[in-house]
Tab-separated table of C-alpha atoms in Angstrom:
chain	number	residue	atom	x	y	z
A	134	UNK	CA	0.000	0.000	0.000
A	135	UNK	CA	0.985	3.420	-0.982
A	136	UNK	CA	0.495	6.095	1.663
A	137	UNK	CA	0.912	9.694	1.481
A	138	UNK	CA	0.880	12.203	4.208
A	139	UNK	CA	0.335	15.669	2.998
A	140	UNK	CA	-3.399	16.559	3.932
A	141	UNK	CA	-2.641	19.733	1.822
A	142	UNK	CA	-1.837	17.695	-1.744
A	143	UNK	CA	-4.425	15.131	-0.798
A	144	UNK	CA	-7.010	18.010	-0.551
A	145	UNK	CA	-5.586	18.914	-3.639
A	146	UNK	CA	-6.138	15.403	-5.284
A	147	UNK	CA	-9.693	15.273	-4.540
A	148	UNK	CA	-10.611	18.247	-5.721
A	149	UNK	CA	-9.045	17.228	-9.058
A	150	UNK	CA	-10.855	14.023	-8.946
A	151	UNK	CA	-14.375	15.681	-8.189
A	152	UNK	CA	-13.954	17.462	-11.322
A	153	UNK	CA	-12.360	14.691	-13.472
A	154	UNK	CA	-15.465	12.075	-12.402
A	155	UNK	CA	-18.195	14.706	-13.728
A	156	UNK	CA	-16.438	14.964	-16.994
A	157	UNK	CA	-14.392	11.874	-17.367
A	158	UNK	CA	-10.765	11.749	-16.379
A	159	UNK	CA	-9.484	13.097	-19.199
A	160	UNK	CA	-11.807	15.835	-19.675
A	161	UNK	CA	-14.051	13.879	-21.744
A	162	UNK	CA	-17.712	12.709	-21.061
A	163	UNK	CA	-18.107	9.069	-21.180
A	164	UNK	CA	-20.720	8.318	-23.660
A	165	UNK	CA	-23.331	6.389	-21.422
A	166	UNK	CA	-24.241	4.500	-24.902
A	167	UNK	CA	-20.723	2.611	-24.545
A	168	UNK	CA	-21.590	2.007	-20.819
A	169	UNK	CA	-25.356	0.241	-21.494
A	170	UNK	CA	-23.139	-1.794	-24.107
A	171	UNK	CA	-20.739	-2.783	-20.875
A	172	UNK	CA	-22.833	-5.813	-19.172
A	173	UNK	CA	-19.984	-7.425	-16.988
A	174	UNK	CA	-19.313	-6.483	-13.346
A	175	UNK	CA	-16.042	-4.778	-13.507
A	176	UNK	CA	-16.455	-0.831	-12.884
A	177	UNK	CA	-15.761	1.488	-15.275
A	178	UNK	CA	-12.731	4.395	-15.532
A	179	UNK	CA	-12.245	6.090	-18.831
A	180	UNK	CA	-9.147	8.392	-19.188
A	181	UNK	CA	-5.615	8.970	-17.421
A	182	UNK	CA	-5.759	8.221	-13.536
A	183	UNK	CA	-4.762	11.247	-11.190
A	184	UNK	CA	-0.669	10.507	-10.414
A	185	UNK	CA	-0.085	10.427	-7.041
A	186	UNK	CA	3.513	9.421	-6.511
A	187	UNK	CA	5.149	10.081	-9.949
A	188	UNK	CA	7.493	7.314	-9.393
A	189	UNK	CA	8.213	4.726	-6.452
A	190	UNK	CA	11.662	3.521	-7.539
A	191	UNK	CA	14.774	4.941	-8.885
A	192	UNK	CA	16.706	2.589	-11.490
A	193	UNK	CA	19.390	3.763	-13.942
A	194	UNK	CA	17.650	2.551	-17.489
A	195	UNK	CA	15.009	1.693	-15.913
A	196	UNK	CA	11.203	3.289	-16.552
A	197	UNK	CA	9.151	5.317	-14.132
A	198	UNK	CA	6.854	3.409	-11.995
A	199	UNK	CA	3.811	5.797	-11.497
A	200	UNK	CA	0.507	5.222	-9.049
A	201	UNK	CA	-2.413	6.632	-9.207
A	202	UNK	CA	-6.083	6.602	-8.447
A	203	UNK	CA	-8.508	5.843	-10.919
A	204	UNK	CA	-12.552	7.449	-10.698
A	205	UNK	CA	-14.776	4.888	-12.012
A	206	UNK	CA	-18.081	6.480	-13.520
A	207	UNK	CA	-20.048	4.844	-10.521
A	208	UNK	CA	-18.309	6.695	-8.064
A	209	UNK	CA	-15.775	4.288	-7.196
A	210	UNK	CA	-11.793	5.289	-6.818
A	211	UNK	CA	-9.551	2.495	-7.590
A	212	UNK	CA	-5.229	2.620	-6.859
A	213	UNK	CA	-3.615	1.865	-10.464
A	214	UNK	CA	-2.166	-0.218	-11.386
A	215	UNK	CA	-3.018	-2.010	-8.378
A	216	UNK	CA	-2.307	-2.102	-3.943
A	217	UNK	CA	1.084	-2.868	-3.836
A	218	UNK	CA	3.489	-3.457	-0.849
A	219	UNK	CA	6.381	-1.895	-2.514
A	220	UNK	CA	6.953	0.683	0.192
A	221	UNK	CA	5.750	-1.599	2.645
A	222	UNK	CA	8.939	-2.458	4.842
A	223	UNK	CA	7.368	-5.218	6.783
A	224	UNK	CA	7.007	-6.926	3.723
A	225	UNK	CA	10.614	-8.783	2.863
A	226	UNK	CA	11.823	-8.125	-0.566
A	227	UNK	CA	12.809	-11.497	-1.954
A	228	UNK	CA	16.693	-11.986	-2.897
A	229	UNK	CA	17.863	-10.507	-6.167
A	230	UNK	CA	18.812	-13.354	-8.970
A	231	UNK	CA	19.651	-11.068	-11.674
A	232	UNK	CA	19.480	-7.821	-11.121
A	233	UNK	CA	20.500	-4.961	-12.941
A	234	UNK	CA	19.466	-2.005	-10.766
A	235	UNK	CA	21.694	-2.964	-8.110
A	236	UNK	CA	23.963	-4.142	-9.807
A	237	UNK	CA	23.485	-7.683	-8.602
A	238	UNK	CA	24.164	-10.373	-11.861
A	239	UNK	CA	24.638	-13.654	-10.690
A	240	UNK	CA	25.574	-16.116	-13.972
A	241	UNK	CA	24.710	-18.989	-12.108
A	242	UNK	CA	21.555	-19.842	-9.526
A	243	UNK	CA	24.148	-21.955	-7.254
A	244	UNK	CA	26.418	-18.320	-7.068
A	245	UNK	CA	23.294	-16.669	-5.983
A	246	UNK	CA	22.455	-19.719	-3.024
A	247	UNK	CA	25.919	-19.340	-1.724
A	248	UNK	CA	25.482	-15.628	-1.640
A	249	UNK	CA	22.703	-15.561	1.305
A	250	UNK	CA	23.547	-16.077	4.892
A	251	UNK	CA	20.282	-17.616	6.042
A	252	UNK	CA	18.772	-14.352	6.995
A	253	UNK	CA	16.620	-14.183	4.108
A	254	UNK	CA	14.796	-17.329	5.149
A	255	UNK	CA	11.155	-16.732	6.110
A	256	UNK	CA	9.363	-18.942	9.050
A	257	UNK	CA	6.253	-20.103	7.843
A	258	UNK	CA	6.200	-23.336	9.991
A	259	UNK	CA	9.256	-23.501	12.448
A	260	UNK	CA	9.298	-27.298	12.159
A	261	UNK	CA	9.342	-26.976	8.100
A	262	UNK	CA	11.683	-27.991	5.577
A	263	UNK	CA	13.350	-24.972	3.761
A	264	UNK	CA	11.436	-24.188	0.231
A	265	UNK	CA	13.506	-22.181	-2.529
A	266	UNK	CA	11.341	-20.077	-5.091
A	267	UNK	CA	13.091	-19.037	-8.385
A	268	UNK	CA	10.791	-16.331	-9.541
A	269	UNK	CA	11.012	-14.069	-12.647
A	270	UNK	CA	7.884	-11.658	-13.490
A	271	UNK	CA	7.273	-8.977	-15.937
A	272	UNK	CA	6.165	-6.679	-14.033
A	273	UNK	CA	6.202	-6.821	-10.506
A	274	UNK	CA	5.342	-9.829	-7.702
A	275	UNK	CA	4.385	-10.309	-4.536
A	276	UNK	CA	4.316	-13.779	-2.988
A	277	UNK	CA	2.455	-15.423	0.573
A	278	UNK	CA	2.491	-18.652	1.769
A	279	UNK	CA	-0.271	-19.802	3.830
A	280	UNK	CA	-1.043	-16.304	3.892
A	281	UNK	CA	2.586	-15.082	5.207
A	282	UNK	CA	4.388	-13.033	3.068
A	283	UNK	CA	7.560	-13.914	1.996
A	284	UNK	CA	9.025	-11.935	-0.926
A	285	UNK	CA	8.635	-9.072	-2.801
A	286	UNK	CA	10.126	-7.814	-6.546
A	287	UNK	CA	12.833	-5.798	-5.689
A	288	UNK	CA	12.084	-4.169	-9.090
A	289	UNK	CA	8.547	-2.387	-9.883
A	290	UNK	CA	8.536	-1.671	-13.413
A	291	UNK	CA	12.310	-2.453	-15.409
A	292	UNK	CA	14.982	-3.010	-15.968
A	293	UNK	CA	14.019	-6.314	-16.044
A	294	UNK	CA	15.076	-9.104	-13.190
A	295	UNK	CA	14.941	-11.925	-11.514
A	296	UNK	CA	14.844	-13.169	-7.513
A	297	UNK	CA	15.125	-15.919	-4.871
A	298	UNK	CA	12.559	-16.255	-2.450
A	299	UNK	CA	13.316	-18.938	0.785
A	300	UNK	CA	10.958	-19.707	3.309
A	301	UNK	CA	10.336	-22.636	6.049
A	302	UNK	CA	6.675	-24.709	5.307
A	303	UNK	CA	5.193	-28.085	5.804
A	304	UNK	CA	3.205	-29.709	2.767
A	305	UNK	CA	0.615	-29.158	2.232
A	306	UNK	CA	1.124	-25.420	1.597
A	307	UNK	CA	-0.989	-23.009	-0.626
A	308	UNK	CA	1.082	-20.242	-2.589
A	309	UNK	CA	-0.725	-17.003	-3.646
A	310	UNK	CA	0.676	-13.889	-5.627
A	311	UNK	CA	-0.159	-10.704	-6.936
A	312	UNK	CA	1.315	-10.231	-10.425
A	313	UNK	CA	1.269	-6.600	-11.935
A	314	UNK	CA	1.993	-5.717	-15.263
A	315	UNK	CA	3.125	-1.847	-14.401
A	316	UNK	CA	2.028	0.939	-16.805
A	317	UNK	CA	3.497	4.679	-17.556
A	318	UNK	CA	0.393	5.791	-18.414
A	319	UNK	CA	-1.295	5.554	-15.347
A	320	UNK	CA	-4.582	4.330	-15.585
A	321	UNK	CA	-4.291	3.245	-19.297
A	322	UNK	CA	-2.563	-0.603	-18.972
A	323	UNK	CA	0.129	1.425	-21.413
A	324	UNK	CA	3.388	2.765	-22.099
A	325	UNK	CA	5.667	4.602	-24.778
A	326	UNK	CA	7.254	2.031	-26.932
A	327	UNK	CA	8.012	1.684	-31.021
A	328	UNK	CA	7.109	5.352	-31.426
A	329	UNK	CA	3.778	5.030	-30.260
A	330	UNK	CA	2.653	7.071	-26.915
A	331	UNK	CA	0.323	4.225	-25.795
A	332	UNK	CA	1.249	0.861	-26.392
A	333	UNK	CA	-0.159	-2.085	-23.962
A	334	UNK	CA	2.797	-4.060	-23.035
A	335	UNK	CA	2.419	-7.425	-22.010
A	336	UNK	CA	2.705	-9.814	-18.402
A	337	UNK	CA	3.542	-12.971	-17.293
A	338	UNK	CA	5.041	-14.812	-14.483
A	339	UNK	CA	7.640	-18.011	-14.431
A	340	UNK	CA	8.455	-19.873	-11.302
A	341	UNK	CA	10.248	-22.826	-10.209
A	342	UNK	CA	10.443	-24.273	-6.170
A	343	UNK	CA	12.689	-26.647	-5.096
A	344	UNK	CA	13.236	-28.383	-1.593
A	345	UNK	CA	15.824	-28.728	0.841
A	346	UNK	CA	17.193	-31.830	-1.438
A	347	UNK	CA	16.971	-29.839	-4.950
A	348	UNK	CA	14.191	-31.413	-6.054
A	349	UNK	CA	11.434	-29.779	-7.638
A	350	UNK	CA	7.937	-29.483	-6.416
A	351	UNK	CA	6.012	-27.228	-8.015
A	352	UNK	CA	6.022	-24.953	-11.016
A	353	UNK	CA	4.069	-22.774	-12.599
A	354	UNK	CA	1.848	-24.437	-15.755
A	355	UNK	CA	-2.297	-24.506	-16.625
A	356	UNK	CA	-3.126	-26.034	-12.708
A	357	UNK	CA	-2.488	-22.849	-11.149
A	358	UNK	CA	-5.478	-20.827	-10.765
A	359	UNK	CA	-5.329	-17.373	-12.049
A	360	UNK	CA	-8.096	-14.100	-11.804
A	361	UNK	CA	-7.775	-10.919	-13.385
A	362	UNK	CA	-8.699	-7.781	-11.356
A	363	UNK	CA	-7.599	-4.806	-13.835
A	364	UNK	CA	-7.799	-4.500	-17.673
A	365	UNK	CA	-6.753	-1.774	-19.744
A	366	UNK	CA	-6.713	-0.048	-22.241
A	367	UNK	CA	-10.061	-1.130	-24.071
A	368	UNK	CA	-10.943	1.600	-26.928
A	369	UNK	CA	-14.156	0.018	-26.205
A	370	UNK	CA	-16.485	-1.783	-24.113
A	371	UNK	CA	-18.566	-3.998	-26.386
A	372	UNK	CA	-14.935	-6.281	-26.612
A	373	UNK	CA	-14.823	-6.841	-23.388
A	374	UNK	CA	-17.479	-10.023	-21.568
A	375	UNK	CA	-17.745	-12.431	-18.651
A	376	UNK	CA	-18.609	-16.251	-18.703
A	377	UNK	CA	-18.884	-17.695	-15.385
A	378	UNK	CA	-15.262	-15.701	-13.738
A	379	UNK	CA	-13.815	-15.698	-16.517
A	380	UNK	CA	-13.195	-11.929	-17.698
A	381	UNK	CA	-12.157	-12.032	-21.175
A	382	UNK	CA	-10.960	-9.208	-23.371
A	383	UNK	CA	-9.535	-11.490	-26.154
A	384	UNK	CA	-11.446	-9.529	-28.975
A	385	UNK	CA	-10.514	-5.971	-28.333
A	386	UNK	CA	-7.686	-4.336	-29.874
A	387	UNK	CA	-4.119	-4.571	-28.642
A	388	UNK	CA	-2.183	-2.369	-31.360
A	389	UNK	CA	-0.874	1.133	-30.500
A	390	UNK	CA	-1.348	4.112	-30.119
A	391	UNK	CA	-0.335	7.724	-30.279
A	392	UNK	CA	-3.452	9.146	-28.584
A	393	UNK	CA	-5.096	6.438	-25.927
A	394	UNK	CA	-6.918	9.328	-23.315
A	395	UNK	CA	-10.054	8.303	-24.194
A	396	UNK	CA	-9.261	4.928	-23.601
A	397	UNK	CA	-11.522	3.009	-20.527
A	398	UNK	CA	-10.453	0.552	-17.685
A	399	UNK	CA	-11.989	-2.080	-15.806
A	400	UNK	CA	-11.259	-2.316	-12.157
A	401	UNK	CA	-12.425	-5.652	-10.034
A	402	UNK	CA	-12.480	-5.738	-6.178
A	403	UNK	CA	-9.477	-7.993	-4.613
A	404	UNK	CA	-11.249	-11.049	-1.965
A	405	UNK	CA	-10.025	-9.465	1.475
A	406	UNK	CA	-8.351	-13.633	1.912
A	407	UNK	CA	-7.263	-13.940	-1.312
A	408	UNK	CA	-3.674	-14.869	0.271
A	409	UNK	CA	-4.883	-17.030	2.565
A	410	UNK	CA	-4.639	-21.064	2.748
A	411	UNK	CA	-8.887	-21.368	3.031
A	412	UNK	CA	-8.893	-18.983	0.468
A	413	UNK	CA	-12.089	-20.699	-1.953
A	414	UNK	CA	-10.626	-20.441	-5.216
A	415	UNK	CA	-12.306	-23.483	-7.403
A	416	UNK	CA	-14.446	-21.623	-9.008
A	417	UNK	CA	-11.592	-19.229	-10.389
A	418	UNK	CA	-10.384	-20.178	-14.059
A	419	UNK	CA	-7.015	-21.469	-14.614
A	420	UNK	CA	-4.182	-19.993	-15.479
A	421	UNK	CA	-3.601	-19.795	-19.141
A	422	UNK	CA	0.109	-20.866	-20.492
A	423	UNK	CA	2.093	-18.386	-22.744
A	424	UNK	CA	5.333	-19.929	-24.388
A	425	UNK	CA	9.185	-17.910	-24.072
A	426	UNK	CA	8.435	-16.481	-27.492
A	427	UNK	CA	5.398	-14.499	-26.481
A	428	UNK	CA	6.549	-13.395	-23.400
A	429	UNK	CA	10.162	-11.983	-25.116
A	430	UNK	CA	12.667	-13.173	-23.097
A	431	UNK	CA	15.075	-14.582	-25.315
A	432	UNK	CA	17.411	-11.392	-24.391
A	433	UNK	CA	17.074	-10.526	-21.107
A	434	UNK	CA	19.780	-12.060	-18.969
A	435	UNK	CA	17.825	-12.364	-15.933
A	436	UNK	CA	15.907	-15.239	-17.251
A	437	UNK	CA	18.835	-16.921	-20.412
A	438	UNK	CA	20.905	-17.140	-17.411
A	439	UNK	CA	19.072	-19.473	-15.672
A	440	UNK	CA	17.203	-21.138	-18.184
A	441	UNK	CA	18.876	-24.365	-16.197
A	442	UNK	CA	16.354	-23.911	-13.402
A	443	UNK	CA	13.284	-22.133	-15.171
A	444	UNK	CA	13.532	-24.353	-18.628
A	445	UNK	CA	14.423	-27.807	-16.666
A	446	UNK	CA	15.049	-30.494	-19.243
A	447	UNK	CA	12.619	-32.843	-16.797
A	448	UNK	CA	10.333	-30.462	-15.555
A	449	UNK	CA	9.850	-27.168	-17.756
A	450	UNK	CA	8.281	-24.606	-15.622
A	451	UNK	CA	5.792	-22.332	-17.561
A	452	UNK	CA	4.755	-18.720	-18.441
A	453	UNK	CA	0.894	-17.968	-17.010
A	454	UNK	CA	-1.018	-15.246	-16.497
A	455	UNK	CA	-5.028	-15.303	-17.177
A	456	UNK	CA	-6.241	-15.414	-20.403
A	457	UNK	CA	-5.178	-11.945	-21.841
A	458	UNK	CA	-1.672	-11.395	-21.601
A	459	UNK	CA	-1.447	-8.127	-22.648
A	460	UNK	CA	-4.649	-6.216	-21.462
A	461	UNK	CA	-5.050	-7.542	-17.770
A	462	UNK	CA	-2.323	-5.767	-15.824
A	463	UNK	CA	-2.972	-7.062	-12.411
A	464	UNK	CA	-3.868	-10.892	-11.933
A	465	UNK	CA	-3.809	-12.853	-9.000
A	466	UNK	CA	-2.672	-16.708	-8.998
A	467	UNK	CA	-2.903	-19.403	-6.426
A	468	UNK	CA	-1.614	-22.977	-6.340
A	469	UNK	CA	-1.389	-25.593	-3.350
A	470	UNK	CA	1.523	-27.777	-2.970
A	471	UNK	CA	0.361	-31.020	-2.129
């Protein structure tokens, strides 16, 4: 969570947002045609979110990472791109991997092991064995067990990297994580890129845990359940439906753009429990798979380098998000380890 203590620029903010919700964030009345045509149960923004922190992390190369609140058109004010413990320091930041903002670039996983002094090792369950998680997501992660946190991306936005996360458990234990696909346009699921102002960059998530022995037991793959709670940018809402949970946006436009402020949003409420064990999640969909290719990560070092562990010749961990890749920008998964 992001939290800001100047009553002066929050007074500020709202006043801003008052005006922006009669008119449309962007100065521009939503048409209430495209709403009727709008039957799921997301709510509605349309337009650039107000910045409130311009951005939360300072990275040679790397891209601002802006938040901001988002006024949906029924009255509703929604933190883009989503809650985040970034600032947060009770939550642990996991261990970097690869990672070029620090400066930190193992070659090898084993380098990075022999790196950590045992300090970095969470207590789930005192008597539990000692889990490692090799984790790399575009954007930004945050990972519980049983409803403890245990890591977060040391990175928000870019340059792109990769991280260790250690913790103590018993099996059966139930892993849950927030997965956030940052934006520079806040409030419009966008950023500059190939000349174009707006253009909707893409998620996804690969992870690999191990135990005490080396073994694997788990990775991510189609099991894992997966919900999306933020999609943007839609040029329109007549793409965008709902069967069941499942929130799909696979017919609406991904290509770019050089002028995306009219652009709308859909913003879902996060379950208060969603990290916890009891957590009901069988009636969520399942993650969807997305191959190396899509994803793009054939240059970035912070996954080549350890395609050993993430691209294991026995047990090849997989890309997931939910179903749309490049539109829903904030997805939580879940997955028990039996």
């Amino acid at each position: 969570m992001i939290h800001l203590k100047n009553t002066t620029l929050l007074l500020v903010l709202a006043c801003f947002t008052i005006i922006a919700c009669k008119n449309g964030e962007n100065g521009k009345k939503t048409s209430p045609e495209n709403l009727e045509i709008y039957k799921g149960t997301a709510s509605v923004s349309q337009g650039p979110a107000t910045v409130l922190i311009e951005n939360i992390f300072e990275c040679d190369r790397g891209r601002e990472a802006p938040m901001g609140t988002s006024t949906a058109t029924d009255g509703s004010k929604w933190t883009v791109p989503a809650e985040v413990n970034f600032t947060d320091d009770s939550f642990p930041f996991a261990s970097d991997l690869f990672n070029p903002c620090t400066k930190v670039e193992y070659r090898l996983a084993d380098e990075a092991l022999a790196a950590l002094d045992g300090t970095d090792i969470i207590e789930v369950d005192a008597d539990g064995e000692i889990v490692t998680a090799y984790v790399f997501a575009d954007n930004y992660f945050e990972i519980y067990i049983n409803g403890i946190p245990v890591g977060k991306d040391n990175v928000p936005f870019t340059q792109f990297n990769s991280n260790i996360v250690r913790f103590k458990v018993n099996r059966p234990f139930t892993i849950a994580m927030k997965l956030v696909d940052w934006e520079e346009n806040s409030g419009l699921g966008s950023e500059a890129n190939r000349d174009q102002a707006f253009h909707p960059g893409d998620g996804g998530m690969v992870a690999v845990f191990k135990d005490a022995s080396g073994a694997i037991i788990a990775t991510t793959n189609a099991d894992w359940k997966a919900q999306t709670f933020y999609t943007a940018p839609l040029r329109d809402l007549s793409c965008a439906s709902e069967e069941g949970t499942l929130r799909l946006s696979e017919t609406c436009s991904t290509e770019d753009s050089n002028d995306g402020t009219s652009y709308y949003a859909l913003h879902w409420k996060t379950p208060s429990n969603w990290q916890s064990a009891d957590f009901d999640d069988t009636k969520w969909p399942n993650a969807t798979e997305f191959t190396n290719n899509t994803i793009g990560v054939d240059n970035k070092p912070s996954y080549t380098n350890f395609t050993n562990i993430f691209d294991d010749s026995t047990v090849d961990a997989q890309f997931i998000w939910s179903t749309n890749v490049i539109l829903d920008n904030e997805v939580i998964v879940r997955y028990t380890v039996k």
